[in-house]
PDB file of C-alpha atoms in Angstrom:
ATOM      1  CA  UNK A  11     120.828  74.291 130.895  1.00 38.00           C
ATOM      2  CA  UNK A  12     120.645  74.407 127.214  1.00 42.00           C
ATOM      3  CA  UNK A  13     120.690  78.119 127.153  1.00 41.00           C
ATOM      4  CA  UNK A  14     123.365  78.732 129.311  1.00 40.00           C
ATOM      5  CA  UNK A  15     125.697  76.750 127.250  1.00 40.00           C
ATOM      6  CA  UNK A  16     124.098  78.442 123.790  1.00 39.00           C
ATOM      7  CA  UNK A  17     125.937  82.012 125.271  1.00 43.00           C
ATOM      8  CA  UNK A  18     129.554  80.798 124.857  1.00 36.00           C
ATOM      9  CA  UNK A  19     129.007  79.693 121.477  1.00 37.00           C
ATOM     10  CA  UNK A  20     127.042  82.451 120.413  1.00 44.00           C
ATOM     11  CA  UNK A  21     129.194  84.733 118.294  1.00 41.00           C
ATOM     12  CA  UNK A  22     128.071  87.916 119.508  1.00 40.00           C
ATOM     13  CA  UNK A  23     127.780  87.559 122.794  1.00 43.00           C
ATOM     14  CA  UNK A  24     131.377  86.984 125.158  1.00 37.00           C
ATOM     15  CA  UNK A  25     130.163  84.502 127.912  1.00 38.00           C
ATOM     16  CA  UNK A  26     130.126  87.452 130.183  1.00 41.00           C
ATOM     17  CA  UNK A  27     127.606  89.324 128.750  1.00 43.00           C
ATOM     18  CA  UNK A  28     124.452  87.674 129.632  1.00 43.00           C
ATOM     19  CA  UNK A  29     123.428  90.170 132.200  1.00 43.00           C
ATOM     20  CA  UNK A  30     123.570  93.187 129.493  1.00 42.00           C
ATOM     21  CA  UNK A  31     121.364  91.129 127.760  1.00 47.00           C
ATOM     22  CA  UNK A  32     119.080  91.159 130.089  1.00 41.00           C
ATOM     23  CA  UNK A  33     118.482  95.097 130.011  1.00 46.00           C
ATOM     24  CA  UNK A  34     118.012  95.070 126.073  1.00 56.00           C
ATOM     25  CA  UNK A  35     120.037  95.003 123.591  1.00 69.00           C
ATOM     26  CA  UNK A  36     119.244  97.620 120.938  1.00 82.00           C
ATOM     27  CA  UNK A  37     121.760  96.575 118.531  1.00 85.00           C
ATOM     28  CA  UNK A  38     119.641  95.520 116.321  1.00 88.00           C
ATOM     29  CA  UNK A  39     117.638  98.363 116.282  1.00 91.00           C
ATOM     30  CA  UNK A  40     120.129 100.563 115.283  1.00 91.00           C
ATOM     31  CA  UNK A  41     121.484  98.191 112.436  1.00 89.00           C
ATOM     32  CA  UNK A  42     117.844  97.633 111.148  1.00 92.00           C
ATOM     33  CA  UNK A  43     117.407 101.417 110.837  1.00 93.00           C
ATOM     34  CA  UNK A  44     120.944 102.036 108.995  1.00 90.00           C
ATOM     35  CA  UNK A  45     119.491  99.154 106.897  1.00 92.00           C
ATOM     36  CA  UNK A  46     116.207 100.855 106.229  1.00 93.00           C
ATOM     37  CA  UNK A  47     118.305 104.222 105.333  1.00 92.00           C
ATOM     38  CA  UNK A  48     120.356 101.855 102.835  1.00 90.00           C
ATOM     39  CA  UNK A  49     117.024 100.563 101.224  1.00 91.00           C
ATOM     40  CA  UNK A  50     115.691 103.921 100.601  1.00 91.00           C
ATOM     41  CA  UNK A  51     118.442 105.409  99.782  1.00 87.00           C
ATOM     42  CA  UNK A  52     118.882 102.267  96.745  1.00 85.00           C
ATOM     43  CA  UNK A  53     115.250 103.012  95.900  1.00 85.00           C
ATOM     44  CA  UNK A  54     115.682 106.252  95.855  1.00 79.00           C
ATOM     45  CA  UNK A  55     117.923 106.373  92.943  1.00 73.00           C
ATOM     46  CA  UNK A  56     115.903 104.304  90.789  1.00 71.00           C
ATOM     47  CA  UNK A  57     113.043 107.521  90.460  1.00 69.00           C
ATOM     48  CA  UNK A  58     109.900 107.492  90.600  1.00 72.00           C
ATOM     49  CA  UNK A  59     108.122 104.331  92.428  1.00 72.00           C
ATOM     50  CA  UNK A  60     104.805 103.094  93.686  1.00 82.00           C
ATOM     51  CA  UNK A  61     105.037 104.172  97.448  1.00 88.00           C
ATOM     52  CA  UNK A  62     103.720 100.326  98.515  1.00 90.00           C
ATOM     53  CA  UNK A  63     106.952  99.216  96.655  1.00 91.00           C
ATOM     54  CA  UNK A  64     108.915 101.185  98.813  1.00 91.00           C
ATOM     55  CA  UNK A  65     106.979 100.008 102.304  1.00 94.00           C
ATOM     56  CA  UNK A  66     107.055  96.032 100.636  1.00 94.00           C
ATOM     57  CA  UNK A  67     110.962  96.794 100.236  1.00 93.00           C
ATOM     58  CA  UNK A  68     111.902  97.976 103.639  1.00 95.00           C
ATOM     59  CA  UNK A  69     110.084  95.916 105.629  1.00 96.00           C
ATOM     60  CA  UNK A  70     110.803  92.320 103.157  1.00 95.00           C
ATOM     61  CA  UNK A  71     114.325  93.896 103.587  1.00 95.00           C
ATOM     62  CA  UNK A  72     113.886  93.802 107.324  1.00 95.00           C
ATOM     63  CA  UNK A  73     112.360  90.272 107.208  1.00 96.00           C
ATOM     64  CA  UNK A  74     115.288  88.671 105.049  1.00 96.00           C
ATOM     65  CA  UNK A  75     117.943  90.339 106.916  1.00 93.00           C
ATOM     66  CA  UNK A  76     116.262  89.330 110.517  1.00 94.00           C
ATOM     67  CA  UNK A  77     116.269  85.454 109.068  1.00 93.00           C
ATOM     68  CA  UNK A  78     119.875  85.685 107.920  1.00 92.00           C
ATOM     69  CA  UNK A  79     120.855  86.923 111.822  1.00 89.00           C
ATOM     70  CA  UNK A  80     118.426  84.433 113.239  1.00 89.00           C
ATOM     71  CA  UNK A  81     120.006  81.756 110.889  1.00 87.00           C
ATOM     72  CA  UNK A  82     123.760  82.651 111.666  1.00 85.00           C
ATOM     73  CA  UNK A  83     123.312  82.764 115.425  1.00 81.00           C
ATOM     74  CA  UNK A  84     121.718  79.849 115.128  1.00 79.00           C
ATOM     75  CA  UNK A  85     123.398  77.426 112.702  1.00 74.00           C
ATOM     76  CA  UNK A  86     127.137  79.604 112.001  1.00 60.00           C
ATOM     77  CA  UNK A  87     127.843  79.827 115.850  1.00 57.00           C
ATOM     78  CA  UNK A  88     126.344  76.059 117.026  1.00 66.00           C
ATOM     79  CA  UNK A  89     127.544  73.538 114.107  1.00 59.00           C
ATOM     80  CA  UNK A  90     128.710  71.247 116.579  1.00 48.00           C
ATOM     81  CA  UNK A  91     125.642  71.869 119.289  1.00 66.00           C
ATOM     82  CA  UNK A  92     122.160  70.517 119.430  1.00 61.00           C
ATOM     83  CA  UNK A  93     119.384  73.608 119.048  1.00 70.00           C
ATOM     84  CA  UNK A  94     115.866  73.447 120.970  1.00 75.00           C
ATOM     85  CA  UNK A  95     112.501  75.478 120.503  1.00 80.00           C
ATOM     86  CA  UNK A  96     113.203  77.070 123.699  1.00 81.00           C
ATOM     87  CA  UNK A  97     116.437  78.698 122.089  1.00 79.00           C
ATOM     88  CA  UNK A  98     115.050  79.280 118.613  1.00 82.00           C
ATOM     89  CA  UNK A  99     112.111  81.364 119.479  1.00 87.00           C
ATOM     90  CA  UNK A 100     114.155  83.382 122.097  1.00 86.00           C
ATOM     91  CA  UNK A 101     117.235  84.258 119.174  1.00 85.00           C
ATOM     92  CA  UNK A 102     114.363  85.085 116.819  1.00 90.00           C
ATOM     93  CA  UNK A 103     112.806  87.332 119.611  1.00 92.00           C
ATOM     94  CA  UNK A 104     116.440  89.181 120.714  1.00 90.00           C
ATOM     95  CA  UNK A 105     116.889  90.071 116.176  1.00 91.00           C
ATOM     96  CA  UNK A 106     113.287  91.306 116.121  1.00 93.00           C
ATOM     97  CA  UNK A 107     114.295  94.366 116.361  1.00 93.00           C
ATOM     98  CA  UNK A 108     116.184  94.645 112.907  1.00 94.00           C
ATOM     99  CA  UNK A 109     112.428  93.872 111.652  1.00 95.00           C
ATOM    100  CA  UNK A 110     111.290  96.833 113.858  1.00 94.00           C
ATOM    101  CA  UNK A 111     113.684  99.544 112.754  1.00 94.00           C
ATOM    102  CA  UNK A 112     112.122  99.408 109.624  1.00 96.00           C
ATOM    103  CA  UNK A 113     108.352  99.631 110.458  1.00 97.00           C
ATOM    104  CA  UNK A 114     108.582 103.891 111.441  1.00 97.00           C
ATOM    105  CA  UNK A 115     110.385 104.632 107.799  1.00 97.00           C
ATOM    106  CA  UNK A 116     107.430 102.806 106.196  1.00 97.00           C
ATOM    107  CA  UNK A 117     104.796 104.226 107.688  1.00 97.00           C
ATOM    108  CA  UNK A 118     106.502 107.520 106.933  1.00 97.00           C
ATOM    109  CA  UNK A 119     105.766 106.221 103.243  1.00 95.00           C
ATOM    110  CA  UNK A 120     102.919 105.042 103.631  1.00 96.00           C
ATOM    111  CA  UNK A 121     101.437 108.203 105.276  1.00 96.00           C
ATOM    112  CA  UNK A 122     103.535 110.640 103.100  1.00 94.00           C
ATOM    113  CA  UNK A 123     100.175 111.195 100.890  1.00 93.00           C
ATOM    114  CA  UNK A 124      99.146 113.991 103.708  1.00 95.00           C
ATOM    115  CA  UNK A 125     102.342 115.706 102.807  1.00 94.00           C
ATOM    116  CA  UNK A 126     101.783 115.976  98.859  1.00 92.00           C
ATOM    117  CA  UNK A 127     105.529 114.813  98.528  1.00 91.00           C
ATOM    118  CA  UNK A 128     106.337 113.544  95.039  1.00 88.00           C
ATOM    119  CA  UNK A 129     108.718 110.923  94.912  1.00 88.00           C
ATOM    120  CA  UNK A 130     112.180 112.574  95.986  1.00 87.00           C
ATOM    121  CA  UNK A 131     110.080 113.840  98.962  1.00 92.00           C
ATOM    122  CA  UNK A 132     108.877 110.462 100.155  1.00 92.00           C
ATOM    123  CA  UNK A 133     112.357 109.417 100.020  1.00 90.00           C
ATOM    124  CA  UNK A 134     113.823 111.985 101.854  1.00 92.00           C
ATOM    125  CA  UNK A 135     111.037 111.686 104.428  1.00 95.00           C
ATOM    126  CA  UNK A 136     111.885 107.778 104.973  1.00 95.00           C
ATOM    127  CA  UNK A 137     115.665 108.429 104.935  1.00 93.00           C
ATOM    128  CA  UNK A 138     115.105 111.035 107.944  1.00 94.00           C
ATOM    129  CA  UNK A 139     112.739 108.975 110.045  1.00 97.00           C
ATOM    130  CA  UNK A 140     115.271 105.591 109.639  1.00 95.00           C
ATOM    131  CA  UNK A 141     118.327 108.080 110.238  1.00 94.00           C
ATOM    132  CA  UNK A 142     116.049 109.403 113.432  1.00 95.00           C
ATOM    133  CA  UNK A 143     115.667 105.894 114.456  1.00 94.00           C
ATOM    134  CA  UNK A 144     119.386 105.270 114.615  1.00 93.00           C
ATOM    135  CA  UNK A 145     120.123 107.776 116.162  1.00 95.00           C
ATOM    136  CA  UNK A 146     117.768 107.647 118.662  1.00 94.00           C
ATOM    137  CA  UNK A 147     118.553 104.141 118.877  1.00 92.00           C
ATOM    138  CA  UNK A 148     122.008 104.328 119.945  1.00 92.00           C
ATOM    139  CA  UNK A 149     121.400 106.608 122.041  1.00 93.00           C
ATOM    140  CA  UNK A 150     119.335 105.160 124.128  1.00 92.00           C
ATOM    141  CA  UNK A 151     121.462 101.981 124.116  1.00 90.00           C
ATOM    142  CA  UNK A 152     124.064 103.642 125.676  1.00 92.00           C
ATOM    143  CA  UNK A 153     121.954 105.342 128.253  1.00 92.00           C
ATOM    144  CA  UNK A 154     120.531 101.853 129.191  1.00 91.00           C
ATOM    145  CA  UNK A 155     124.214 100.678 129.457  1.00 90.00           C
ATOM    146  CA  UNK A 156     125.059 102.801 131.902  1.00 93.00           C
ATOM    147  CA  UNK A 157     127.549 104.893 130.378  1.00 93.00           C
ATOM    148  CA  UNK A 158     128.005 108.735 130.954  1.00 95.00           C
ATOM    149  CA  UNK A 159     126.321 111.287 129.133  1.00 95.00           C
ATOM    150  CA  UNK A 160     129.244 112.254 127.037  1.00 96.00           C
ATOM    151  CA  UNK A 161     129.809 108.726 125.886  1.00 95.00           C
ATOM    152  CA  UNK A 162     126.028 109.007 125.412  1.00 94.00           C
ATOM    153  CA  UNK A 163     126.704 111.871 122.903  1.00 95.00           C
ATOM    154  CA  UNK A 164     129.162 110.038 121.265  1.00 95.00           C
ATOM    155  CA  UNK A 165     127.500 106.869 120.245  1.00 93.00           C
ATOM    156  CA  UNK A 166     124.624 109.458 118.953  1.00 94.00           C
ATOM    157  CA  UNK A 167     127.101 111.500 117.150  1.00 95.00           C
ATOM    158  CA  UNK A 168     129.253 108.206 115.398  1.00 95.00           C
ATOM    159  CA  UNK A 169     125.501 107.070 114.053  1.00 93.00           C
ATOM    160  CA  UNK A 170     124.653 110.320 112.758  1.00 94.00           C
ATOM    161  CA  UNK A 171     127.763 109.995 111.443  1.00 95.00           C
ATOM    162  CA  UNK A 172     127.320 107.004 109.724  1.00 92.00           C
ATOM    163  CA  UNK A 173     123.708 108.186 108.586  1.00 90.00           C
ATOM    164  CA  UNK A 174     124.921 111.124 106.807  1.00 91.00           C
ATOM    165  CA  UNK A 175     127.278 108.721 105.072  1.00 92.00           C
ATOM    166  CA  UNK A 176     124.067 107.008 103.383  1.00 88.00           C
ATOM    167  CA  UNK A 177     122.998 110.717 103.119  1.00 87.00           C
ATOM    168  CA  UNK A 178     126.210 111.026 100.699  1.00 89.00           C
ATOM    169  CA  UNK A 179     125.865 108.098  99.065  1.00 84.00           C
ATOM    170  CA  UNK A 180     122.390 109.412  97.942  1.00 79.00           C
ATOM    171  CA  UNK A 181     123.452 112.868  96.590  1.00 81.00           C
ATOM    172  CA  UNK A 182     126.533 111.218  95.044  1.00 83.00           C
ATOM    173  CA  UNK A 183     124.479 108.613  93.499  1.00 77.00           C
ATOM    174  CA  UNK A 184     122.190 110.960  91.699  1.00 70.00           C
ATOM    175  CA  UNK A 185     124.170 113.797  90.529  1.00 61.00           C
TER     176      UNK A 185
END
């Protein structure tokens, strides 16, 4: 009963959408890896940088921001309600994905050693693999939603949109 009535005041979910739910929700996934482009991008325009500070970064980055969603489903959307275990661990399960998006960008750091990349490399690498992930991400989302191929194409080609927007704001930060 008490996670029934958590749905209609949860502020990203419309009462009716339980069901979609239920099939996955990637949403997460593909903010956590335009997150993970964000980070590497900002790291990238410091210079040069121990690769572990870079792998510490993303995934601490992916940590905070899961806690902040976990918090804000939790506490901004049920002020007025009473929260149980049962619906704690299951809203910190459904945003572990924003932790997850940023695991494949750092082990693309962490294993860009067998590439001989110097810095610039590694961050290029990163940025490619998290811009992969969203991608991929929201592409899949759609395809598990059901919708038709085209639609398909467009939710990849908005995020790979949005990716090469990072992409800009990383040449336009360093030159």
């Amino acid at each position: 009963m008490e996670e029934a009535s958590y749905d209609a005041y949860d502020a990203y979910e419309a009462p009716g959408d339980a069901p979609e739910k239920a099939r996955g929700d990637y949403t997460g996934a593909v903010y956590g890896s335009l997150l993970a482009a964000s980070v590497v991008v900002g790291a990238g325009t410091l210079g040069s940088f121990p690769r572990l500070q870079l792998i510490l970064l993303l995934l601490g980055t992916g940590v905070v921001f899961w806690a902040a969603h976990v918090f804000a489903r939790h506490f901004g959307a049920r002020l007025a309600g009473q929260l149980s275990w049962t619906v704690i661990r299951r809203v910190s399960r459904e945003e572990r994905p924003i932790i997850e998006a940023a695991v494949p960008p750092a082990l693309a750091v962490a294993i860009s050693p067998l590439f001989d990349l110097g810095p610039q490399g590694i961050v290029w690498l990163a940025l490619l693999v998290a811009l992969a992930g969203q991608v991929g991400w929201a592409t899949v989302a759609a395809q598990r939603a059901g919708a038709s191929r085209r639609l398909m194409v467009v939710a990849g080609v908005v995020n790979l949109l949005l990716g090469l927007l990072i992409v800009l704001l990383k040449v336009g930060i360093q030159h």
